[in-house]
CSV table of N, CA and C in Angstrom, one decimal:
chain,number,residue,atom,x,y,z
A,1,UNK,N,-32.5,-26.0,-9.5
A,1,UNK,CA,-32.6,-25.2,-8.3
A,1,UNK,C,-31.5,-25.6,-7.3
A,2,UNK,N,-31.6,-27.0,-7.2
A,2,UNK,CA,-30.3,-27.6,-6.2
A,2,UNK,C,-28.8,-27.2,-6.5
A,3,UNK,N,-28.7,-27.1,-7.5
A,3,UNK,CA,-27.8,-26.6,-8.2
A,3,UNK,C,-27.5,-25.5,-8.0
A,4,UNK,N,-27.8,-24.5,-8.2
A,4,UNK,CA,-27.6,-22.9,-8.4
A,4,UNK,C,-27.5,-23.0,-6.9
A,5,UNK,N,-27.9,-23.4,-5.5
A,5,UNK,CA,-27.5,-23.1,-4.3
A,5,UNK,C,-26.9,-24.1,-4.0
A,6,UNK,N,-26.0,-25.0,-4.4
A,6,UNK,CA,-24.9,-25.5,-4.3
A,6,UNK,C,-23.6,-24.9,-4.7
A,7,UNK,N,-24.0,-24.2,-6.1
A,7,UNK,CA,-22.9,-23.0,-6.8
A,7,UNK,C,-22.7,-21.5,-5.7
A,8,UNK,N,-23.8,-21.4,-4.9
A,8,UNK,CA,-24.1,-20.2,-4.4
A,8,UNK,C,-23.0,-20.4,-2.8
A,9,UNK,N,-23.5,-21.6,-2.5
A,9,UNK,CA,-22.3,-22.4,-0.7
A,9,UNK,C,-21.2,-22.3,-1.4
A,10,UNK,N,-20.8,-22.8,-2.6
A,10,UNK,CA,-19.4,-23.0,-3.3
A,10,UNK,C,-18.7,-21.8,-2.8
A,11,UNK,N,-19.1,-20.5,-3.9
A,11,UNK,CA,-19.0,-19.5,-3.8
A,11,UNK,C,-18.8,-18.4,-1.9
A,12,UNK,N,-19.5,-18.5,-1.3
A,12,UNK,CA,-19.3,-18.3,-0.1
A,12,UNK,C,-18.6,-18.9,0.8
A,13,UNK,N,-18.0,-19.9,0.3
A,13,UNK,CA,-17.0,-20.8,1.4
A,13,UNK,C,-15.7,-20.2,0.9
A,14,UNK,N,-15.7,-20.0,-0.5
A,14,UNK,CA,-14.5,-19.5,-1.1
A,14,UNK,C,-14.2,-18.0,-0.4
A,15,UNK,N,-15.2,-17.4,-0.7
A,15,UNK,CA,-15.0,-15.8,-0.1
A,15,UNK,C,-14.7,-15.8,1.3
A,16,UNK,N,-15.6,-16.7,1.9
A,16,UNK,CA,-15.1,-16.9,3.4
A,16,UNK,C,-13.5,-17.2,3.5
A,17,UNK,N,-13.1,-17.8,3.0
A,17,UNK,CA,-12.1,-19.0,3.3
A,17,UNK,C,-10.7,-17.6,2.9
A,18,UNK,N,-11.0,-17.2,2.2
A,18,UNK,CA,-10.5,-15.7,1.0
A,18,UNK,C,-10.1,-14.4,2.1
A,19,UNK,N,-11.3,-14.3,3.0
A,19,UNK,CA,-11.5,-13.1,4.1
A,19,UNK,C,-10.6,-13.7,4.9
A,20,UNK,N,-11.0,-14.9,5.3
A,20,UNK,CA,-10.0,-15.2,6.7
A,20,UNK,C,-8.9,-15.2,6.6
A,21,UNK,N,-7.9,-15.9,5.5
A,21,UNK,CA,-6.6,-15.9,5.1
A,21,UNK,C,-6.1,-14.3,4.7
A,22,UNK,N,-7.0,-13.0,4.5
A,22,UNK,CA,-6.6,-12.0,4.3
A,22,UNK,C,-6.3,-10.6,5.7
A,23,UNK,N,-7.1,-11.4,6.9
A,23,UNK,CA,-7.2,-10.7,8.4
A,23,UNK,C,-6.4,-11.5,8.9
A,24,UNK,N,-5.6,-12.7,8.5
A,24,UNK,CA,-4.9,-13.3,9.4
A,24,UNK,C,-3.5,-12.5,10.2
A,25,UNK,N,-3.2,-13.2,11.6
A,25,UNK,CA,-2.8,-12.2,11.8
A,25,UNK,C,-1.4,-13.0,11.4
A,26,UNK,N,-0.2,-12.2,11.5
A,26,UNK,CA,0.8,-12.8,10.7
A,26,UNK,C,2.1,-13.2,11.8
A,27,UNK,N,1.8,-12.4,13.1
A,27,UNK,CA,2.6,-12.6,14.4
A,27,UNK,C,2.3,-11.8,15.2
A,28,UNK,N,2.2,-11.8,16.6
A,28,UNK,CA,1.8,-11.6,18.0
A,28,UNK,C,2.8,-10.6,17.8
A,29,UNK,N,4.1,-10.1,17.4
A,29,UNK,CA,5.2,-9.3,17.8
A,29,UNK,C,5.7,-8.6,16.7
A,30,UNK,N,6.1,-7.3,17.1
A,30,UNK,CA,6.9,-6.7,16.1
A,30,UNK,C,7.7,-6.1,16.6
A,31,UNK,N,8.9,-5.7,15.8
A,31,UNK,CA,9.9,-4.7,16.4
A,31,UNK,C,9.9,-3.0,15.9
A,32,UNK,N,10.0,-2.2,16.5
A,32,UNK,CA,9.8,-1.0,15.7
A,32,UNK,C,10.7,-0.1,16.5
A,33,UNK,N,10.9,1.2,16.1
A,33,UNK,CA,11.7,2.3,16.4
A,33,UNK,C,11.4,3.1,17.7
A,34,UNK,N,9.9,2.9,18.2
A,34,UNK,CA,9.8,3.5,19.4
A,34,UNK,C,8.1,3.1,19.4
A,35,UNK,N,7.9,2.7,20.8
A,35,UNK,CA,6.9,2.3,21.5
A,35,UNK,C,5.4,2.2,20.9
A,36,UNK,N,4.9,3.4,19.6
A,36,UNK,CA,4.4,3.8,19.1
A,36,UNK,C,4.0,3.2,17.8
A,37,UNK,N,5.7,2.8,17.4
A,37,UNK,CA,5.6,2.5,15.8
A,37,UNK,C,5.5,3.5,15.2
A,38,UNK,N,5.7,4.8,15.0
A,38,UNK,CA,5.9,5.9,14.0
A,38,UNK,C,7.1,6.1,13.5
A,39,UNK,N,8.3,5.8,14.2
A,39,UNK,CA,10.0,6.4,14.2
A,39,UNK,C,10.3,5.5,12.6
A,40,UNK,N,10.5,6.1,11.7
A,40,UNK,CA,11.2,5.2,10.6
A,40,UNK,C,12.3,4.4,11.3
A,41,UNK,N,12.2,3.3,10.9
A,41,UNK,CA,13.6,2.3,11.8
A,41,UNK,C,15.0,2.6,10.3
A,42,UNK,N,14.6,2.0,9.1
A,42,UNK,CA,15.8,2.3,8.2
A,42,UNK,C,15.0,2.7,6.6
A,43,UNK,N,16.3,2.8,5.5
A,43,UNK,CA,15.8,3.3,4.3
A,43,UNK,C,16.6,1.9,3.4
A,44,UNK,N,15.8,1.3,3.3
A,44,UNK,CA,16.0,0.1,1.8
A,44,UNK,C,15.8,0.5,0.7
A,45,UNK,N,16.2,-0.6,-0.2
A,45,UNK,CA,16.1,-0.8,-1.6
A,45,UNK,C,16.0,-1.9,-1.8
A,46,UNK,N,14.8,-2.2,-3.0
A,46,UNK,CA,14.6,-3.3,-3.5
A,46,UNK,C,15.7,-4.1,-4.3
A,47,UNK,N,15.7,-5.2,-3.9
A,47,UNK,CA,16.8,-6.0,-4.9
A,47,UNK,C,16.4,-6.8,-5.8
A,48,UNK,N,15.0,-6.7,-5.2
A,48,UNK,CA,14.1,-7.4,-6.8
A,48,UNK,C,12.9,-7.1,-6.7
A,49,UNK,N,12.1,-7.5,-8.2
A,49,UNK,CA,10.3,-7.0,-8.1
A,49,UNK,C,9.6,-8.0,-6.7
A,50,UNK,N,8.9,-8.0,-6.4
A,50,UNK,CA,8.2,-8.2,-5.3
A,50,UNK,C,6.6,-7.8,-5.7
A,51,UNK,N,5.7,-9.0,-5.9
A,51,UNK,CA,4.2,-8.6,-5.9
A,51,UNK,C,3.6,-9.6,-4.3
A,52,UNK,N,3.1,-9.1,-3.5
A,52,UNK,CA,2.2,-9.3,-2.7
A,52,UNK,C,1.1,-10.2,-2.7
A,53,UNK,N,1.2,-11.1,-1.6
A,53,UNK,CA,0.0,-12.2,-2.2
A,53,UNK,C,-1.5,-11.4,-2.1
A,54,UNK,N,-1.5,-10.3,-1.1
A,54,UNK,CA,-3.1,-9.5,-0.7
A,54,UNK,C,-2.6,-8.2,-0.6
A,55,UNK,N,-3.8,-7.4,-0.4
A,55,UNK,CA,-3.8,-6.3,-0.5
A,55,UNK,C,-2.9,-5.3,1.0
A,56,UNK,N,-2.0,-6.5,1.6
A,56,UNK,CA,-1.5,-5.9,3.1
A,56,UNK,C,-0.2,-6.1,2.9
A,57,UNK,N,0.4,-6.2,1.5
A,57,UNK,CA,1.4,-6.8,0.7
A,57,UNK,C,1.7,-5.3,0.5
A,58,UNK,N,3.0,-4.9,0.4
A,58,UNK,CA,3.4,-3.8,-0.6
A,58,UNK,C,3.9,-4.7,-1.6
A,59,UNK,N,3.7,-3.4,-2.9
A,59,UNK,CA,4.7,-4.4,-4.1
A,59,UNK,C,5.6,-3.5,-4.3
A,60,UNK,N,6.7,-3.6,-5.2
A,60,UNK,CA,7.6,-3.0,-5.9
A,60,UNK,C,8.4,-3.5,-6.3
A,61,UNK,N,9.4,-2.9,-7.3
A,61,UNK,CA,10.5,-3.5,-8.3
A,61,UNK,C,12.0,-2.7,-7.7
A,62,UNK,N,12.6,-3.7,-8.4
A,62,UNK,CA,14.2,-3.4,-8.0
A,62,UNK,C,14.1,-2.2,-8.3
A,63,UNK,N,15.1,-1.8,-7.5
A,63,UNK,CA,15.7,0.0,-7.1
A,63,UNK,C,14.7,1.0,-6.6
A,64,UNK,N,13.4,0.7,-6.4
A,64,UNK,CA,13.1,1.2,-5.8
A,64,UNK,C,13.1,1.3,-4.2
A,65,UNK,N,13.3,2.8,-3.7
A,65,UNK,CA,13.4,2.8,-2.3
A,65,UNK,C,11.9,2.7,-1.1
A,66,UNK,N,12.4,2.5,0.5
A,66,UNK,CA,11.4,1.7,1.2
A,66,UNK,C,11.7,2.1,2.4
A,67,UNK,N,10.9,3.0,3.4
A,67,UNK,CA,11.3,3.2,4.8
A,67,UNK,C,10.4,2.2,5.3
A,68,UNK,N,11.2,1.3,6.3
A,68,UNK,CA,10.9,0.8,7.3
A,68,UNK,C,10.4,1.4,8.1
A,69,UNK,N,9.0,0.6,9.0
A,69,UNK,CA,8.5,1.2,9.9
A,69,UNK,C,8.1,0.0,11.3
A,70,UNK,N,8.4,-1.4,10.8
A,70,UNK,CA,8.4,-2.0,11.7
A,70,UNK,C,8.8,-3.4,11.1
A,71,UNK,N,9.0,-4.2,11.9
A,71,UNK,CA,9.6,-5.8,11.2
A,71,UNK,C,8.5,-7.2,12.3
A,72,UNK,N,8.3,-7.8,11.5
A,72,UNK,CA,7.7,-8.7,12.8
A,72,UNK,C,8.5,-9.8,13.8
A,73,UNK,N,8.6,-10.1,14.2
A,73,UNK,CA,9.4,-10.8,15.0
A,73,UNK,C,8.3,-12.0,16.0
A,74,UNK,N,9.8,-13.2,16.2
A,74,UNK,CA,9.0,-14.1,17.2
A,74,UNK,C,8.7,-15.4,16.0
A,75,UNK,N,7.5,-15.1,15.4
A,75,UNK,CA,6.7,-16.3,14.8
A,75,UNK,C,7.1,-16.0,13.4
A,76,UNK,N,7.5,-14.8,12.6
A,76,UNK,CA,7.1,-14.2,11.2
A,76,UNK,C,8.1,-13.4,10.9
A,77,UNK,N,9.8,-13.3,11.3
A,77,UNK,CA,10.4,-12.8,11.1
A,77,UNK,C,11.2,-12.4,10.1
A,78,UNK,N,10.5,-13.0,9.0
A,78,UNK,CA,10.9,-13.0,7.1
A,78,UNK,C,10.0,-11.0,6.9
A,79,UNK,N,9.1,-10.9,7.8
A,79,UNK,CA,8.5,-9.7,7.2
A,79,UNK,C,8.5,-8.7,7.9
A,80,UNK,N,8.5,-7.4,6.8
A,80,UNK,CA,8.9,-6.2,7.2
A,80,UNK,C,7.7,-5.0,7.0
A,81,UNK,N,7.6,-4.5,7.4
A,81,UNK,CA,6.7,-3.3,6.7
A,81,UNK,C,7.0,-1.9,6.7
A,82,UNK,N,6.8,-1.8,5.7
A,82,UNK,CA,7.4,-0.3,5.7
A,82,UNK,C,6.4,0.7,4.0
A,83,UNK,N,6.5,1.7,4.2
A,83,UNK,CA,6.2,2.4,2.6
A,83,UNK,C,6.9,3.0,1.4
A,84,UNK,N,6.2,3.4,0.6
A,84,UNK,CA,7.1,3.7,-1.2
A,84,UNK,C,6.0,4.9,-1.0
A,85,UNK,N,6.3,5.8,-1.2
A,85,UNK,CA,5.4,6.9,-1.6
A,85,UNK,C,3.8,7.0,-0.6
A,86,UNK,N,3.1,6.8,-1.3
A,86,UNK,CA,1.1,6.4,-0.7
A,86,UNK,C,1.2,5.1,-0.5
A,87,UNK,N,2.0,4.1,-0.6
A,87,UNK,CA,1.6,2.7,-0.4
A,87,UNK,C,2.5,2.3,0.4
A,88,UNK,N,1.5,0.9,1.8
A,88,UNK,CA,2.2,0.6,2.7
A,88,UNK,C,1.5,-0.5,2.7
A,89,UNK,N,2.7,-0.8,3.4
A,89,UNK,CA,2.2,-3.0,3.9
A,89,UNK,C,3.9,-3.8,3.9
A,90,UNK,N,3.4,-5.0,4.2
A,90,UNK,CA,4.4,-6.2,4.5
A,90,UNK,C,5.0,-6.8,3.3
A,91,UNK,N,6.3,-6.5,3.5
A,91,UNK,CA,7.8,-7.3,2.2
A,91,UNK,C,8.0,-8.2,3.0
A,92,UNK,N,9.0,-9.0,2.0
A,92,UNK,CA,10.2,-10.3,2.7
A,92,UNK,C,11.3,-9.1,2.9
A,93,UNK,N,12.2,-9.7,3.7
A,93,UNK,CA,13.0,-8.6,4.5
A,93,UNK,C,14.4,-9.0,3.4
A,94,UNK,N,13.9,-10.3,2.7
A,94,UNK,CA,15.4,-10.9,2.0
A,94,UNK,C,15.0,-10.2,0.2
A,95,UNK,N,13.9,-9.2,0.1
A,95,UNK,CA,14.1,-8.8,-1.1
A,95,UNK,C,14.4,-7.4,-1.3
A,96,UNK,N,15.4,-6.9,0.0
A,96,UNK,CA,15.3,-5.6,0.2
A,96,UNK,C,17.3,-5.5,0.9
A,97,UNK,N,17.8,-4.8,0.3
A,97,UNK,CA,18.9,-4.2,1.2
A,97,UNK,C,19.1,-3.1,2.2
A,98,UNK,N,19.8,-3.2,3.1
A,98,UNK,CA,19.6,-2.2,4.0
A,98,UNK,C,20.3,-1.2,3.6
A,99,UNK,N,20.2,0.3,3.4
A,99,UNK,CA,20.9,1.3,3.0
A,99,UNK,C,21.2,2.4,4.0
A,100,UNK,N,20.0,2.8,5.3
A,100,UNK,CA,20.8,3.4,6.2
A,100,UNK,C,20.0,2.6,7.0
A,101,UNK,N,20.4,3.0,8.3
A,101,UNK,CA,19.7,2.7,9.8
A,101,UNK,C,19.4,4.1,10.4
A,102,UNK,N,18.2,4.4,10.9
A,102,UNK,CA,17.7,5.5,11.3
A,102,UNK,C,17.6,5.5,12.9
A,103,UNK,N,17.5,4.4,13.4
A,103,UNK,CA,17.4,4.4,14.9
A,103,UNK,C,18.7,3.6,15.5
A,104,UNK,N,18.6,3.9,17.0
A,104,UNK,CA,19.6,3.1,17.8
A,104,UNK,C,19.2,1.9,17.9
A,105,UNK,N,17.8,1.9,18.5
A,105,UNK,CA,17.4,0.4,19.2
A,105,UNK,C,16.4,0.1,18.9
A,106,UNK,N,16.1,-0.7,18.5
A,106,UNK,CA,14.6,-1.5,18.3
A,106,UNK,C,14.1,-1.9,19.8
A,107,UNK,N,12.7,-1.8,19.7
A,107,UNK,CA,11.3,-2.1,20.9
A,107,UNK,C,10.6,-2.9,20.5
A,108,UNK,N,10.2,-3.9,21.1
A,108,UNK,CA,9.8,-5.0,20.6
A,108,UNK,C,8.3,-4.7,21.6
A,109,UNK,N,7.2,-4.7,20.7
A,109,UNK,CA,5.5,-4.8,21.2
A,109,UNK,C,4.9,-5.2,20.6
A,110,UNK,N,3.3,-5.6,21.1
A,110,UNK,CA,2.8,-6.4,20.7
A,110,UNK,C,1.5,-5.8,19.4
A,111,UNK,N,1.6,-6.4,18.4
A,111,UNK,CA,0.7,-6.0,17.3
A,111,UNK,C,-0.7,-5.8,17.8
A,112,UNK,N,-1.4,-5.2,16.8
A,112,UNK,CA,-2.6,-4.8,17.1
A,112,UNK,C,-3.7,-6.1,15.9
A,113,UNK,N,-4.5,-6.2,15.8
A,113,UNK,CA,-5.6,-6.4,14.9
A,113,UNK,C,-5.7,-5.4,13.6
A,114,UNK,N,-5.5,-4.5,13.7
A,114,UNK,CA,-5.4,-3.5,12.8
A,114,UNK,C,-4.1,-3.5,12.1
A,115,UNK,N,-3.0,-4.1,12.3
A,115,UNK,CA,-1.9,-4.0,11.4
A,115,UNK,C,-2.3,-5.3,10.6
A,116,UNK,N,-3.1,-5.7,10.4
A,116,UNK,CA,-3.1,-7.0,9.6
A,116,UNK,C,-4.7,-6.6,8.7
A,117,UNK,N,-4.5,-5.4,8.5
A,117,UNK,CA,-6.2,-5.1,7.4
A,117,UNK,C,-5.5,-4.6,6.7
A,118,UNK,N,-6.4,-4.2,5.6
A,118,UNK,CA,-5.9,-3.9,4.6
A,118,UNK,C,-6.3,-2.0,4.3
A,119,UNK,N,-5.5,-1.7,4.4
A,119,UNK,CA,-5.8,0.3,4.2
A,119,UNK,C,-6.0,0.6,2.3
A,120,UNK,N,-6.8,0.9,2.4
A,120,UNK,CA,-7.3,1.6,1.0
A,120,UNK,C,-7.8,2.9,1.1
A,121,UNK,N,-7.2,4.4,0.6
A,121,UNK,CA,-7.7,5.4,0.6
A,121,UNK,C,-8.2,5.8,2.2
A,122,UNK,N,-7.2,5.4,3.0
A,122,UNK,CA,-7.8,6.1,4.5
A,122,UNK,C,-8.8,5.8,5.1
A,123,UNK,N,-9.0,4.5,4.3
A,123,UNK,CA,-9.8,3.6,5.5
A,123,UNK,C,-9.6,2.3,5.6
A,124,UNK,N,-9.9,1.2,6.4
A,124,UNK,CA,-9.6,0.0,6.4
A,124,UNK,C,-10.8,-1.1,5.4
A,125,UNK,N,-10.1,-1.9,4.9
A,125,UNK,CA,-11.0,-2.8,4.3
A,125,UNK,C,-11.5,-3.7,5.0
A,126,UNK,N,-12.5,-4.4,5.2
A,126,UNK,CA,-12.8,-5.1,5.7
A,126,UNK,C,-13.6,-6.6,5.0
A,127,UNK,N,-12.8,-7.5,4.9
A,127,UNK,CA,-13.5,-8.5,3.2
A,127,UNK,C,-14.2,-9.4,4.2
């Protein structure tokens, strides 16, 4: 019996420990195209495959293309986010080339709690 609820804490500290590392937030700042974050900032290409440690990851393989929609800045400036089709989330900014620039200037504001969940089918996940 001691057992099986020692397997059972194991278990829950893991999932715990699993959730928190997945809502973390990844930087206080981002840069984006206008105040809002909707403006595509640029149009990339992958220069290599790219898999995602969580589900707030985009993945994709070389050549495929990638509109930016924001970059983080400050604390986390290796990451980018942007979409491929239906899927969106955070790349390394160094596995991507830049191909056009869509805006003048970047605005730098402050993230939300919500950019750091994970979106599945038009809703947020919550682990």
């Amino acid at each position: 019996m001691s057992r099986i609820l020692d397997q059972r804490i194991l278990l829950l500290v893991i999932s715990f420990s699993a959730s928190v590392q997945s809502t973390k937030v990844l930087s206080e700042w981002k840069k984006c195209g206008d105040p809002e974050c909707e403006k595509a900032m640029s149009r990339v290409q992958a220069t290599t495959d790219y898999l995602g440690p969580d589900c707030r990851y985009l993945n994709f393989t070389t050549g495929e293309e990638i509109i930016v929609y924001s970059k983080l800045s400050r604390e986390n400036e290796n990451l980018w986010t942007g979409s491929k089709g239906k899927d969106f989330g955070y790349f390394p900014r160094d596995a991507v080339k830049v191909e056009e620039v869509l805006i003048g200037e970047e605005v730098e504001v402050l993230t939300k709690e919500t950019d750091f969940l994970c979106l599945h089918e038009d809703k947020y996940t919550f682990e």
